[in-house]
Amino acid sequence: MVACALGGAAWAQTAPAPAPAPAASAANPSAPAPARAASAPPAAQVPAPAAAPAADAPQQIVVEGRGLNDADIRRDATVGMTVVGRDELDQHGDTSVLDVLQRLPGISLDGDMPRLRGLGGGYTLILINGEPAPPGFSLDQLAPGDIERIEVIKGPTAEQGGVAGSINVILRSAPKLRTREVRAALGYRALSPQGSTTLSWGDRIGAIGFQVPLTAYTWANAGEGRVERVSRPVGSTRREDRVSSQDEWRGGGVNFTPRLDWKLSDTDTLNTQLFLQRNESRNLTRRGTEVLVGTPVTTVAERSASRGTWEMQRLQGQWVHKQADGGRLEIKGSAQSTLSRSWGQWQGRNALGAQTAQRDSLNGQRERRLSQSGRWRQPFGETHTLLAGWEVEERHRRELRRLFEDYGSGANERRDGSLGRPYVAEVLRQVVYAQDEWLPDPAWSVVAGFRGERQRSTVTGQGEHVEASHGALLPIAHVRYAFDARSKRVLRVSASQSLRAPDASLLLSRYSFNGNYERDQANTPLAADSAGNPGLQPEKATAFELAFETQLPAGGVLSLGAFHRQIDQLIRRRIALESVPEAPVPRWVSRPANIGTARSTGFEFEIKGRARELLAGWPGPASALQLRASLSLYRSAVEQIDDPDARLEGQPPWQATLGFDDRVARTGISYGASFSMTPSFSTAQTDRQRIWRSAVRRLDAFVAWRVDGQLQFRLAANNLFPIDAVSRSSVADLDGFTASTASRRSAVAQVTANAVLRF
């Protein structure tokens, strides 16, 4: 068993070591900042001494400084990044991390999963304290009150990969002074009220500091959907049906994330953090099927009820040693366990209300993870700093799906496909990296290095045993040029390579039936069964970035950027009609495959600042109105698909955000709004298969009242004027089969009131 620990961006929780150039961000140590010359105040501001001091009088020198704020970290970083710190989190008072992310440029949401530059599904790394978020974890279950800051890095670094980049959520660290805080929220979205409560206590006793946050939360939501399906199998007649559904989701959970910092000496620090989470869910779905054209079906009404639990335990430890020559050594370790269990029951009835079938399901999944990592940062010479490190991670995952038919009249467990057979995966990942941070002069920062990755996966299930391994040496280079001594205008250029390994579960054939069609019935390409592919290879991305950023006089920022990525061995699902041993009739089956090369190019624009510096003639020089806007344009293509819409999965042509924040002078009242939009677009998955998604528009607004430094109230409305989500899928002449599906899912608004008390 390999003992392991945290890697990569988890260094975010510690301050950079003293060096010729301080690190731009602890989460991004590959970003040195040019040294800044100290500037003396103007002569006119220096009062003349009343009398000359005595020759032997001691002279006192006072040095004043401040820590880096969010704008400083962003400005000094070699890699483009966005930082949302504690001040901004408190200003908006969001009750969900997703509300924070959807305001940021270049980030969109696919359900509860954020996507950088329109890319999700493993392209965007989601990290908690620098470690990958576990399976089943949702950022929506993490309270902003538990967060120190969020770092969005737009590209791979030597310490962290990520084809599109990474989103690193740093939990709160021990404070320097005593802090006690209570946060309470109550809201409504559908079905019933939902709420959350967070209690946080932080203090420092001698050399030991601690932070103890506890959060409890509930949720409730509902939705309605309608699906219309049309199919025409080869040599058969046309069939049309309509399926209407009503869904309900309820649940609740608790988070406990205590942290302890112990300063052992002037050179050594020990940090530990525990992250415990548990939630329970209860879901209910009702469906009705109406046949418009074709042979009637036996089951016209369905009811599905399920309940489940998900829990996680994670323990992290870190030892930091500072050397007298400015070097810094960090050793980290972590252990994590997640457990997911669910129970479900499905019942079908005919037009007369008589039960036609019943199925009961039991599903379980457990994953254990160990990691160990180290990082050494050492300045040498006048202008160089060496950064080197390693990471070893071991994961063990076990899943079991069980299905019982007609449970009430006698258990009849199905053991076909992936049912009734355990699935076991073991993954060993090893990483080494090194880079040189070179400051040839105060204007230039050059980072050049490599990241070596190796992964070995062993998967067992359904009578199969598959072993796969891959490795690569990935070069990374970043250049930053400051046009002025204060780094108000900065140019960044990057070139890098990164890997995206397939999930271990995709390496097994592991046949799974589509629940819309019985196993003895022929399904359609749009309701295909799924299976894996033991021959899958990892995707390899080569990226180039160019960005210009300028700081506006009143603290705003204007940023222009462009990027290009080439992804080799692109993984995409292909659908084919197969004769499979699990079914008596041929079935349409979807399997992942490496299909070739894809390219993605984009342009990004961001501007934010005070209205009086962005809009000429804006009244009131003391106006606190802050404006922000962003626009991202994307164009992607898959070489092996001859279609102008052969884009990367889920990447829209463009996305835009607009927003403002303002304060009412001398009242403590602030208010603001955010608007985001993504257009409708079509994606050609293959030469004969296409998916269309409707436009997404979201408007959020809030008003807050800061009574004093201890008490604050906030009222927020999310997804005002909701619009239904519409999608269409179609296949044309796929082995003679033509089919289409159109679905509509309702959306709801949410209103939340919260209060924060600090004492």
CSV table of C-alpha atoms in Angstrom, one decimal, residues 518-671:
chain,number,residue,atom,x,y,z
A,518,GLU,CA,-36.8,-4.0,-21.6
A,519,ARG,CA,-33.8,-6.3,-22.3
A,520,ASP,CA,-35.9,-8.5,-24.6
A,521,GLN,CA,-37.0,-5.4,-26.7
A,522,ALA,CA,-35.1,-3.6,-29.4
A,523,ASN,CA,-34.0,-0.2,-28.2
A,524,THR,CA,-33.1,2.9,-30.3
A,525,PRO,CA,-29.8,4.7,-30.9
A,526,LEU,CA,-31.0,7.5,-28.8
A,527,ALA,CA,-31.7,5.2,-25.9
A,528,ALA,CA,-28.6,3.0,-26.3
A,529,ASP,CA,-27.1,0.6,-23.8
A,530,SER,CA,-23.6,1.5,-22.5
A,531,ALA,CA,-20.4,-0.5,-22.3
A,532,GLY,CA,-16.7,0.2,-21.8
A,533,ASN,CA,-13.6,-0.2,-23.9
A,534,PRO,CA,-10.4,-1.9,-22.6
A,535,GLY,CA,-8.4,-0.3,-25.4
A,536,LEU,CA,-9.0,3.3,-24.4
A,537,GLN,CA,-5.9,5.6,-24.4
A,538,PRO,CA,-5.6,8.9,-22.5
A,539,GLU,CA,-6.1,12.2,-24.3
A,540,LYS,CA,-3.1,14.5,-24.8
A,541,ALA,CA,-3.5,18.2,-25.1
A,542,THR,CA,-1.1,20.8,-26.4
A,543,ALA,CA,-2.0,24.4,-25.4
A,544,PHE,CA,-0.9,27.9,-26.3
A,545,GLU,CA,-2.0,31.0,-24.4
A,546,LEU,CA,-1.6,34.7,-24.9
A,547,ALA,CA,-3.1,37.3,-22.6
A,548,PHE,CA,-2.8,41.1,-22.0
A,549,GLU,CA,-4.0,42.6,-18.8
A,550,THR,CA,-4.0,46.2,-17.5
A,551,GLN,CA,-4.9,47.6,-14.1
A,552,LEU,CA,-7.2,50.6,-14.3
A,553,PRO,CA,-6.5,53.6,-12.1
A,554,ALA,CA,-9.3,53.0,-9.6
A,555,GLY,CA,-8.5,49.4,-9.1
A,556,GLY,CA,-10.4,47.9,-12.1
A,557,VAL,CA,-9.0,45.5,-14.7
A,558,LEU,CA,-9.1,45.0,-18.4
A,559,SER,CA,-8.0,41.7,-19.9
A,560,LEU,CA,-7.8,40.3,-23.4
A,561,GLY,CA,-6.7,36.8,-24.1
A,562,ALA,CA,-6.6,34.1,-26.8
A,563,PHE,CA,-5.9,30.4,-26.6
A,564,HIS,CA,-5.5,27.3,-28.8
A,565,ARG,CA,-5.6,23.7,-27.9
A,566,GLN,CA,-5.0,20.5,-29.9
A,567,ILE,CA,-6.3,17.3,-28.3
A,568,ASP,CA,-5.0,14.0,-29.6
A,569,GLN,CA,-6.7,10.7,-29.0
A,570,LEU,CA,-10.0,12.4,-28.4
A,571,ILE,CA,-12.5,10.2,-26.5
A,572,ARG,CA,-16.0,10.1,-27.8
A,573,ARG,CA,-18.8,7.6,-27.7
A,574,ARG,CA,-19.8,5.7,-30.8
A,575,ILE,CA,-23.1,3.9,-31.3
A,576,ALA,CA,-23.6,0.7,-33.2
A,577,LEU,CA,-26.1,-2.1,-33.5
A,578,GLU,CA,-24.7,-5.3,-31.8
A,579,SER,CA,-25.7,-8.8,-31.0
A,580,VAL,CA,-24.8,-9.1,-27.3
A,581,PRO,CA,-25.0,-12.1,-25.0
A,582,GLU,CA,-26.9,-10.1,-22.4
A,583,ALA,CA,-30.0,-9.7,-24.7
A,584,PRO,CA,-32.0,-12.1,-27.0
A,585,VAL,CA,-32.4,-9.3,-29.6
A,586,PRO,CA,-29.8,-7.0,-31.2
A,587,ARG,CA,-29.3,-3.8,-29.2
A,588,TRP,CA,-27.9,-0.4,-29.9
A,589,VAL,CA,-24.8,0.0,-27.8
A,590,SER,CA,-22.7,3.1,-27.0
A,591,ARG,CA,-19.0,2.6,-26.4
A,592,PRO,CA,-16.2,5.1,-25.8
A,593,ALA,CA,-13.4,5.2,-28.4
A,594,ASN,CA,-10.4,7.3,-29.3
A,595,ILE,CA,-11.6,8.8,-32.6
A,596,GLY,CA,-8.8,11.2,-33.6
A,597,THR,CA,-7.8,14.9,-33.1
A,598,ALA,CA,-9.8,17.9,-32.0
A,599,ARG,CA,-8.8,21.6,-31.9
A,600,SER,CA,-10.3,24.4,-29.8
A,601,THR,CA,-9.6,28.1,-30.2
A,602,GLY,CA,-10.9,30.9,-28.1
A,603,PHE,CA,-10.9,34.6,-27.4
A,604,GLU,CA,-11.6,36.1,-24.0
A,605,PHE,CA,-12.5,39.6,-22.9
A,606,GLU,CA,-13.0,40.8,-19.3
A,607,ILE,CA,-13.5,44.3,-17.9
A,608,LYS,CA,-14.5,45.4,-14.4
A,609,GLY,CA,-14.1,48.5,-12.3
A,610,ARG,CA,-15.8,51.6,-11.0
A,611,ALA,CA,-18.5,53.1,-13.3
A,612,ARG,CA,-16.8,56.5,-13.2
A,613,GLU,CA,-13.6,55.1,-14.8
A,614,LEU,CA,-15.3,52.9,-17.3
A,615,LEU,CA,-18.1,55.3,-18.5
A,616,ALA,CA,-17.1,58.8,-19.4
A,617,GLY,CA,-19.2,61.5,-17.8
A,618,TRP,CA,-20.7,59.2,-15.1
A,619,PRO,CA,-22.1,61.5,-12.4
A,620,GLY,CA,-20.6,61.6,-9.0
A,621,PRO,CA,-16.9,61.1,-8.5
A,622,ALA,CA,-17.6,59.3,-5.2
A,623,SER,CA,-20.0,56.8,-6.8
A,624,ALA,CA,-19.4,53.2,-5.5
A,625,LEU,CA,-21.1,51.6,-8.5
A,626,GLN,CA,-18.9,48.7,-9.8
A,627,LEU,CA,-19.5,47.2,-13.3
A,628,ARG,CA,-18.2,44.0,-14.7
A,629,ALA,CA,-18.6,42.2,-18.1
A,630,SER,CA,-17.0,39.3,-19.9
A,631,LEU,CA,-17.3,37.7,-23.3
A,632,SER,CA,-15.8,34.4,-24.4
A,633,LEU,CA,-15.8,33.2,-28.0
A,634,TYR,CA,-15.0,29.5,-28.7
A,635,ARG,CA,-14.5,27.5,-31.9
A,636,SER,CA,-13.7,23.8,-31.9
A,637,ALA,CA,-13.6,21.1,-34.5
A,638,VAL,CA,-13.0,17.4,-34.7
A,639,GLU,CA,-11.0,16.3,-37.7
A,640,GLN,CA,-12.7,13.0,-38.2
A,641,ILE,CA,-16.2,14.5,-38.4
A,642,ASP,CA,-17.0,16.4,-41.6
A,643,ASP,CA,-19.5,18.9,-40.1
A,644,PRO,CA,-19.2,22.6,-39.2
A,645,ASP,CA,-20.8,21.8,-35.8
A,646,ALA,CA,-18.3,19.1,-35.0
A,647,ARG,CA,-17.3,20.9,-31.8
A,648,LEU,CA,-16.0,19.5,-28.5
A,649,GLU,CA,-18.8,18.1,-26.3
A,650,GLY,CA,-20.8,20.8,-24.6
A,651,GLN,CA,-18.6,23.7,-25.7
A,652,PRO,CA,-20.9,26.6,-26.8
A,653,PRO,CA,-19.9,29.2,-29.5
A,654,TRP,CA,-19.8,31.9,-26.9
A,655,GLN,CA,-20.8,32.9,-23.4
A,656,ALA,CA,-21.2,36.3,-21.8
A,657,THR,CA,-21.7,37.8,-18.3
A,658,LEU,CA,-22.8,41.3,-17.1
A,659,GLY,CA,-23.1,42.5,-13.6
A,660,PHE,CA,-23.0,45.4,-11.2
A,661,ASP,CA,-22.6,46.1,-7.5
A,662,ASP,CA,-23.4,49.4,-5.7
A,663,ARG,CA,-23.7,50.8,-2.2
A,664,VAL,CA,-26.0,53.4,-0.8
A,665,ALA,CA,-23.8,55.9,1.1
A,666,ARG,CA,-24.0,56.0,4.9
A,667,THR,CA,-26.7,53.4,5.1
A,668,GLY,CA,-24.8,50.1,5.0
A,669,ILE,CA,-27.0,48.9,2.1
A,670,SER,CA,-25.6,47.4,-1.0
A,671,TYR,CA,-27.2,45.7,-3.9
